[in-house]
PDB file of C-alpha atoms in Angstrom:
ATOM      1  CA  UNK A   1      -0.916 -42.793  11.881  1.00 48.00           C
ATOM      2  CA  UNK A   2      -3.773 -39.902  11.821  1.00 53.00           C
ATOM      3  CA  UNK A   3      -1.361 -38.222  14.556  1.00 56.00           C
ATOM      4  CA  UNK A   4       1.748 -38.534  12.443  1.00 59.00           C
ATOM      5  CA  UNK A   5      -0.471 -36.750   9.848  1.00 83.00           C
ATOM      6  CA  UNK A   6      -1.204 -33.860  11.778  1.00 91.00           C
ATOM      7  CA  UNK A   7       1.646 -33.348  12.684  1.00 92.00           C
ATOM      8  CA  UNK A   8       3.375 -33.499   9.334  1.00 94.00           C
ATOM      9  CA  UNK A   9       0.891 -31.014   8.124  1.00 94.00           C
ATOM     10  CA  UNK A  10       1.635 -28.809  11.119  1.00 96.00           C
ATOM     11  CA  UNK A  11       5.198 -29.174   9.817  1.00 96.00           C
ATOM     12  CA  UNK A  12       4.175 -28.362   6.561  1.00 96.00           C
ATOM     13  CA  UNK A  13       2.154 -25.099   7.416  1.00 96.00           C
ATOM     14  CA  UNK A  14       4.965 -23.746   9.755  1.00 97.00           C
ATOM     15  CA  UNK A  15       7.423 -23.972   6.802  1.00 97.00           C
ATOM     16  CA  UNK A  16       4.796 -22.622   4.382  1.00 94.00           C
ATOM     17  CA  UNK A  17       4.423 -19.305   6.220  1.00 95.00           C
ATOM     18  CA  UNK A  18       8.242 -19.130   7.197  1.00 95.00           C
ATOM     19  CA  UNK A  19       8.965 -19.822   2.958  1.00 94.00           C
ATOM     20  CA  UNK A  20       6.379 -16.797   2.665  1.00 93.00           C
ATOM     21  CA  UNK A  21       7.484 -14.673   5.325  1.00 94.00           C
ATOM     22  CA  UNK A  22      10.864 -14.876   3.538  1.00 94.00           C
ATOM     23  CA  UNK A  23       9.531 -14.341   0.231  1.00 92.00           C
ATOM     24  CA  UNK A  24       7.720 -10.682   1.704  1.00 91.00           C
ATOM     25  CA  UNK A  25      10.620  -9.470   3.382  1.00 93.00           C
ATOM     26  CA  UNK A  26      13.104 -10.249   0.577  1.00 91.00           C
ATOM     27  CA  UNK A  27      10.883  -8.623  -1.849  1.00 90.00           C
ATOM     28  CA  UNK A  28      10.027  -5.524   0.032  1.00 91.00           C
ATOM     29  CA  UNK A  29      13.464  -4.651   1.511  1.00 91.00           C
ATOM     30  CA  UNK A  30      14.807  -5.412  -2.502  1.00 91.00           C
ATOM     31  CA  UNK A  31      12.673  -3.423  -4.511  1.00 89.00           C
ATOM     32  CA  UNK A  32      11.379  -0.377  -1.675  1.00 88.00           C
ATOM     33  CA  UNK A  33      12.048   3.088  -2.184  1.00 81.00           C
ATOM     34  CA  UNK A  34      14.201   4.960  -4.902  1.00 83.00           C
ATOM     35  CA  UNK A  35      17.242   3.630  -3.988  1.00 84.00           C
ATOM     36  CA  UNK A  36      15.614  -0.118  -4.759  1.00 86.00           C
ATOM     37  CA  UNK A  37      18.364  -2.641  -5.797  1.00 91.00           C
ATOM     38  CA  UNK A  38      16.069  -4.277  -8.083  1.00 89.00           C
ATOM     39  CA  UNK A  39      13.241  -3.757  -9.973  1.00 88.00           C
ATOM     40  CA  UNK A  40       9.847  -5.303  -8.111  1.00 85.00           C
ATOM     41  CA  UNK A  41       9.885  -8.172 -11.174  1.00 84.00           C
ATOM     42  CA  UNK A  42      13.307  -9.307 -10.688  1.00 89.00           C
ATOM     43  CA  UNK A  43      13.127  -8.477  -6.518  1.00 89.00           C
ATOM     44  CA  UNK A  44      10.285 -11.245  -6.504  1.00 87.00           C
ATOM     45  CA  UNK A  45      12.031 -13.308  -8.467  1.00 89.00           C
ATOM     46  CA  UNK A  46      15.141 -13.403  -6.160  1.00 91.00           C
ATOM     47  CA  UNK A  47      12.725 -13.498  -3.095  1.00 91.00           C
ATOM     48  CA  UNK A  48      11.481 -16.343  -4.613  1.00 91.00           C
ATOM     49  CA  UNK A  49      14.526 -18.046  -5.223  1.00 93.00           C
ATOM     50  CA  UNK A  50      15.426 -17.589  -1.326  1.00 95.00           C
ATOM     51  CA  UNK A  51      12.108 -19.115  -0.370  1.00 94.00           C
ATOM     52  CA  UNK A  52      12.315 -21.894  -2.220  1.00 95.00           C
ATOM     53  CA  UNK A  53      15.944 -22.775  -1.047  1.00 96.00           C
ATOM     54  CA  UNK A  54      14.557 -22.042   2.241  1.00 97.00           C
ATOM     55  CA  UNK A  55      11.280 -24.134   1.823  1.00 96.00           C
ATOM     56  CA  UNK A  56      12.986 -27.204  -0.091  1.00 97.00           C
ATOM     57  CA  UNK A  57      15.636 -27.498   3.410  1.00 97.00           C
ATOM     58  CA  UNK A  58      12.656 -27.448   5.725  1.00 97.00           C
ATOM     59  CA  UNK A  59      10.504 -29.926   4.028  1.00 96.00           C
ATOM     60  CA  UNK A  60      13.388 -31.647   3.558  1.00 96.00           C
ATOM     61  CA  UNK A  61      14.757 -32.002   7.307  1.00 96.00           C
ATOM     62  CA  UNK A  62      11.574 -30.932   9.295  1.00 96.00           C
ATOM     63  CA  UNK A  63       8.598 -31.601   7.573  1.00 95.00           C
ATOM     64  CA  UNK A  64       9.185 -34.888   5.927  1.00 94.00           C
ATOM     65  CA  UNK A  65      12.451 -35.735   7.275  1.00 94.00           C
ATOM     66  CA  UNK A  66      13.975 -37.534   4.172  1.00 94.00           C
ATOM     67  CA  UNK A  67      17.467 -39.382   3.771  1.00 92.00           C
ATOM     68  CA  UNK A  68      17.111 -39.284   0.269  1.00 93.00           C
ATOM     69  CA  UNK A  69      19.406 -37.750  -2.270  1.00 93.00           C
ATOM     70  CA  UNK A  70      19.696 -33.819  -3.556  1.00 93.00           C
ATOM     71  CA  UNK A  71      20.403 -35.126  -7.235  1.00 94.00           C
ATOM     72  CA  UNK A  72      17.262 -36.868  -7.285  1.00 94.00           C
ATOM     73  CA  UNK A  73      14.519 -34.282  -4.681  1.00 96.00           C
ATOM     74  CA  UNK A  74      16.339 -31.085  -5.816  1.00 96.00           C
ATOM     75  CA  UNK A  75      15.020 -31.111  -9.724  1.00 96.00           C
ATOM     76  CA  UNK A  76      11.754 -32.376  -8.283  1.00 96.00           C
ATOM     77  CA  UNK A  77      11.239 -29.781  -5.441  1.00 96.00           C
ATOM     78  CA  UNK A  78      12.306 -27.419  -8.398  1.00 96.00           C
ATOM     79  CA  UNK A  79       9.961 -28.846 -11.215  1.00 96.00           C
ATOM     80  CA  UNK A  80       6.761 -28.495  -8.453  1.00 95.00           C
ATOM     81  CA  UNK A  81       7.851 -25.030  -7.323  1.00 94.00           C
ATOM     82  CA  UNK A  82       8.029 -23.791 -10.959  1.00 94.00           C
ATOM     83  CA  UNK A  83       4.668 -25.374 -11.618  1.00 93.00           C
ATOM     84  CA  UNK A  84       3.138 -23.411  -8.385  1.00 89.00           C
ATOM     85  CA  UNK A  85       4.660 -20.395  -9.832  1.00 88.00           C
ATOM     86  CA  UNK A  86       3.069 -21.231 -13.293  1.00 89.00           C
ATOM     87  CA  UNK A  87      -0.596 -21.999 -11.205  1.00 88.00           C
ATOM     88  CA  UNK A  88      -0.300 -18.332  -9.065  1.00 85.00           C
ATOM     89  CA  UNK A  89       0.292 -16.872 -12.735  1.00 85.00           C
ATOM     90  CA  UNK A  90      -2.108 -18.580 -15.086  1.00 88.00           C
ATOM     91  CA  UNK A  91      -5.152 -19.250 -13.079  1.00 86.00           C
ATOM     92  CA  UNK A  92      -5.639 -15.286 -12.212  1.00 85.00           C
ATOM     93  CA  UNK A  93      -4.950 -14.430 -15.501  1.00 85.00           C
ATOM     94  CA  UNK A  94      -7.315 -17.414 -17.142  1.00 89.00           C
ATOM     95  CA  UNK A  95     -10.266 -16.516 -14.717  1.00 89.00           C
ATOM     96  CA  UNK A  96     -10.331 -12.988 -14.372  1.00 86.00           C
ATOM     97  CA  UNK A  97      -9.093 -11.638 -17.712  1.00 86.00           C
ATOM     98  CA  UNK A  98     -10.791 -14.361 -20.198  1.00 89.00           C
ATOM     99  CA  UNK A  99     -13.922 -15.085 -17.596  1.00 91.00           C
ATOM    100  CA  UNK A 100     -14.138 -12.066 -15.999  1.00 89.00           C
ATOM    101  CA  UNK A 101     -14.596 -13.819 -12.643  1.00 88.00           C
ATOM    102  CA  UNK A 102     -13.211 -11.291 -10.240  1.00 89.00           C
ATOM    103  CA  UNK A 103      -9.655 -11.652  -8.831  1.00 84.00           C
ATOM    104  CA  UNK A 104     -10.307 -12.811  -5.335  1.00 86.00           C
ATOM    105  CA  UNK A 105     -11.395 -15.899  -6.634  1.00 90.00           C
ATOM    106  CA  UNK A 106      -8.605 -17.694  -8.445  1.00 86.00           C
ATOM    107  CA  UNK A 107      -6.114 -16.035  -5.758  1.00 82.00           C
ATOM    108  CA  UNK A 108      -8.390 -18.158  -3.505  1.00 87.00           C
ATOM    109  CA  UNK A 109      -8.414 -20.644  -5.180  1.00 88.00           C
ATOM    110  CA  UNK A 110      -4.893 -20.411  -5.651  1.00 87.00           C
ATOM    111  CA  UNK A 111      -4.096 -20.104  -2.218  1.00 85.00           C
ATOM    112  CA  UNK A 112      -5.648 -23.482  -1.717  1.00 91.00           C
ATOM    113  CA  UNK A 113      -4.714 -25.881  -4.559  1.00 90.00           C
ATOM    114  CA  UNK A 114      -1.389 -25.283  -4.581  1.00 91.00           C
ATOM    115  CA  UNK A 115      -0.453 -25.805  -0.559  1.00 92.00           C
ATOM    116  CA  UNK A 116      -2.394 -29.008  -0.925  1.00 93.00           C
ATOM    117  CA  UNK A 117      -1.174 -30.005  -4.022  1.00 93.00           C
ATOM    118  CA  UNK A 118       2.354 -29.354  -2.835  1.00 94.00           C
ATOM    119  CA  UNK A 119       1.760 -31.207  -0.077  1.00 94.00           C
ATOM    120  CA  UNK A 120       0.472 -34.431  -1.497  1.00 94.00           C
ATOM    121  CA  UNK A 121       3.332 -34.595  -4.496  1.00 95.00           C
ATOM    122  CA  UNK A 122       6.138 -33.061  -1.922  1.00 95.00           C
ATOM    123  CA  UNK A 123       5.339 -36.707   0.417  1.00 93.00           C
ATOM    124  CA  UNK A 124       4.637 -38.928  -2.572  1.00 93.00           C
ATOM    125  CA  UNK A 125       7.383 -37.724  -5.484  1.00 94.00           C
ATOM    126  CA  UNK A 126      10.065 -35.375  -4.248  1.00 96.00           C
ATOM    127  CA  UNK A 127      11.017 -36.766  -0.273  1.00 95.00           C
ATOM    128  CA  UNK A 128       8.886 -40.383  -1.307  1.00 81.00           C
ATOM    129  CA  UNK A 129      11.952 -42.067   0.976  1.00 58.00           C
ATOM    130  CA  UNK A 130       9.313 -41.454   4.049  1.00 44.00           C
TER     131      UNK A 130
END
C-alpha cells in the first residue's frame, strides 16, 4: 500500500508541474509584449482555465485513475480549484498587508497547503471511486 502511495504522489507531482508549466507558458505568450492579446489579469485567468482542464484530465486518468462520472468530479475538481485560487489570493494579502509578515512567507506557505490539501480532498471527494 505505502508503494501505491508513492507512486500516486509521484503521479500527483508530475501533473502538478505539467498544470503549472501550462499555466506559465499560457500566461506569458498571452499577455507579452505590446502586441499582448490580453491583459496580464485576464491572460492568467485563461492560463488558468487551461491548467485546470489540463490538471482535472490528468488526475483524473493518471494520477488517480477514476471511472467515476464528469457530472459528479467536474463541479468538485472546480469547487477545490476555485478555493486554491481563493487560498494563493487571500493568504498573501491577509499576512503581508494586515500582519506585515513579509511575502515569502504565505507564498510558502501557500505553495505547501494547497498541493497537499489538493491532494488529500482530490483522492477522498472529487475521484473518491479509487
Amino acid at each position: 500500500m505505502r508503494r501505491l502511495s508513492t507512486h500516486r504522489i509521484s503521479r500527483f507531482a508530475l501533473i502538478g508541474i505539467g498544470s503549472t508549466l501550462i499555466y506559465a507558458t499560457f500566461a506569458f505568450f498571452l499577455s507579452r509584449g505590446q502586441g499582448a492579446l490580453l491583459p496580464a489579469t485576464l491572460a492568467s485567468v485563461a492560463a488558468y482555465a487551461v491548467a485546470a482542464l489540463f490538471s482535472y484530465t490528468g488526475h483524473k486518468y493518471f494520477t488517480f485513475m477514476s471511472d467515476g462520472n464528469h457530472a459528479m468530479e467536474l463541479p468538485r475538481f472546480v469547487l477545490l480549484t476555485a478555493s486554491g485560487l481563493v487560498v494563493a489570493i487571500v493568504l498573501p494579502g491577509l499576512l503581508t498587508q494586515v500582519l506585515g509578515i513579509p511575502a515569502s512567507i504565505p507564498i510558502l506557505l501557500t505553495c505547501i497547503a494547497v498541493p497537499v490539501v489538493n491532494y488529500v480532498v482530490l483522492g477522498r471527494w472529487v475521484f473518491r471511486g479509487v
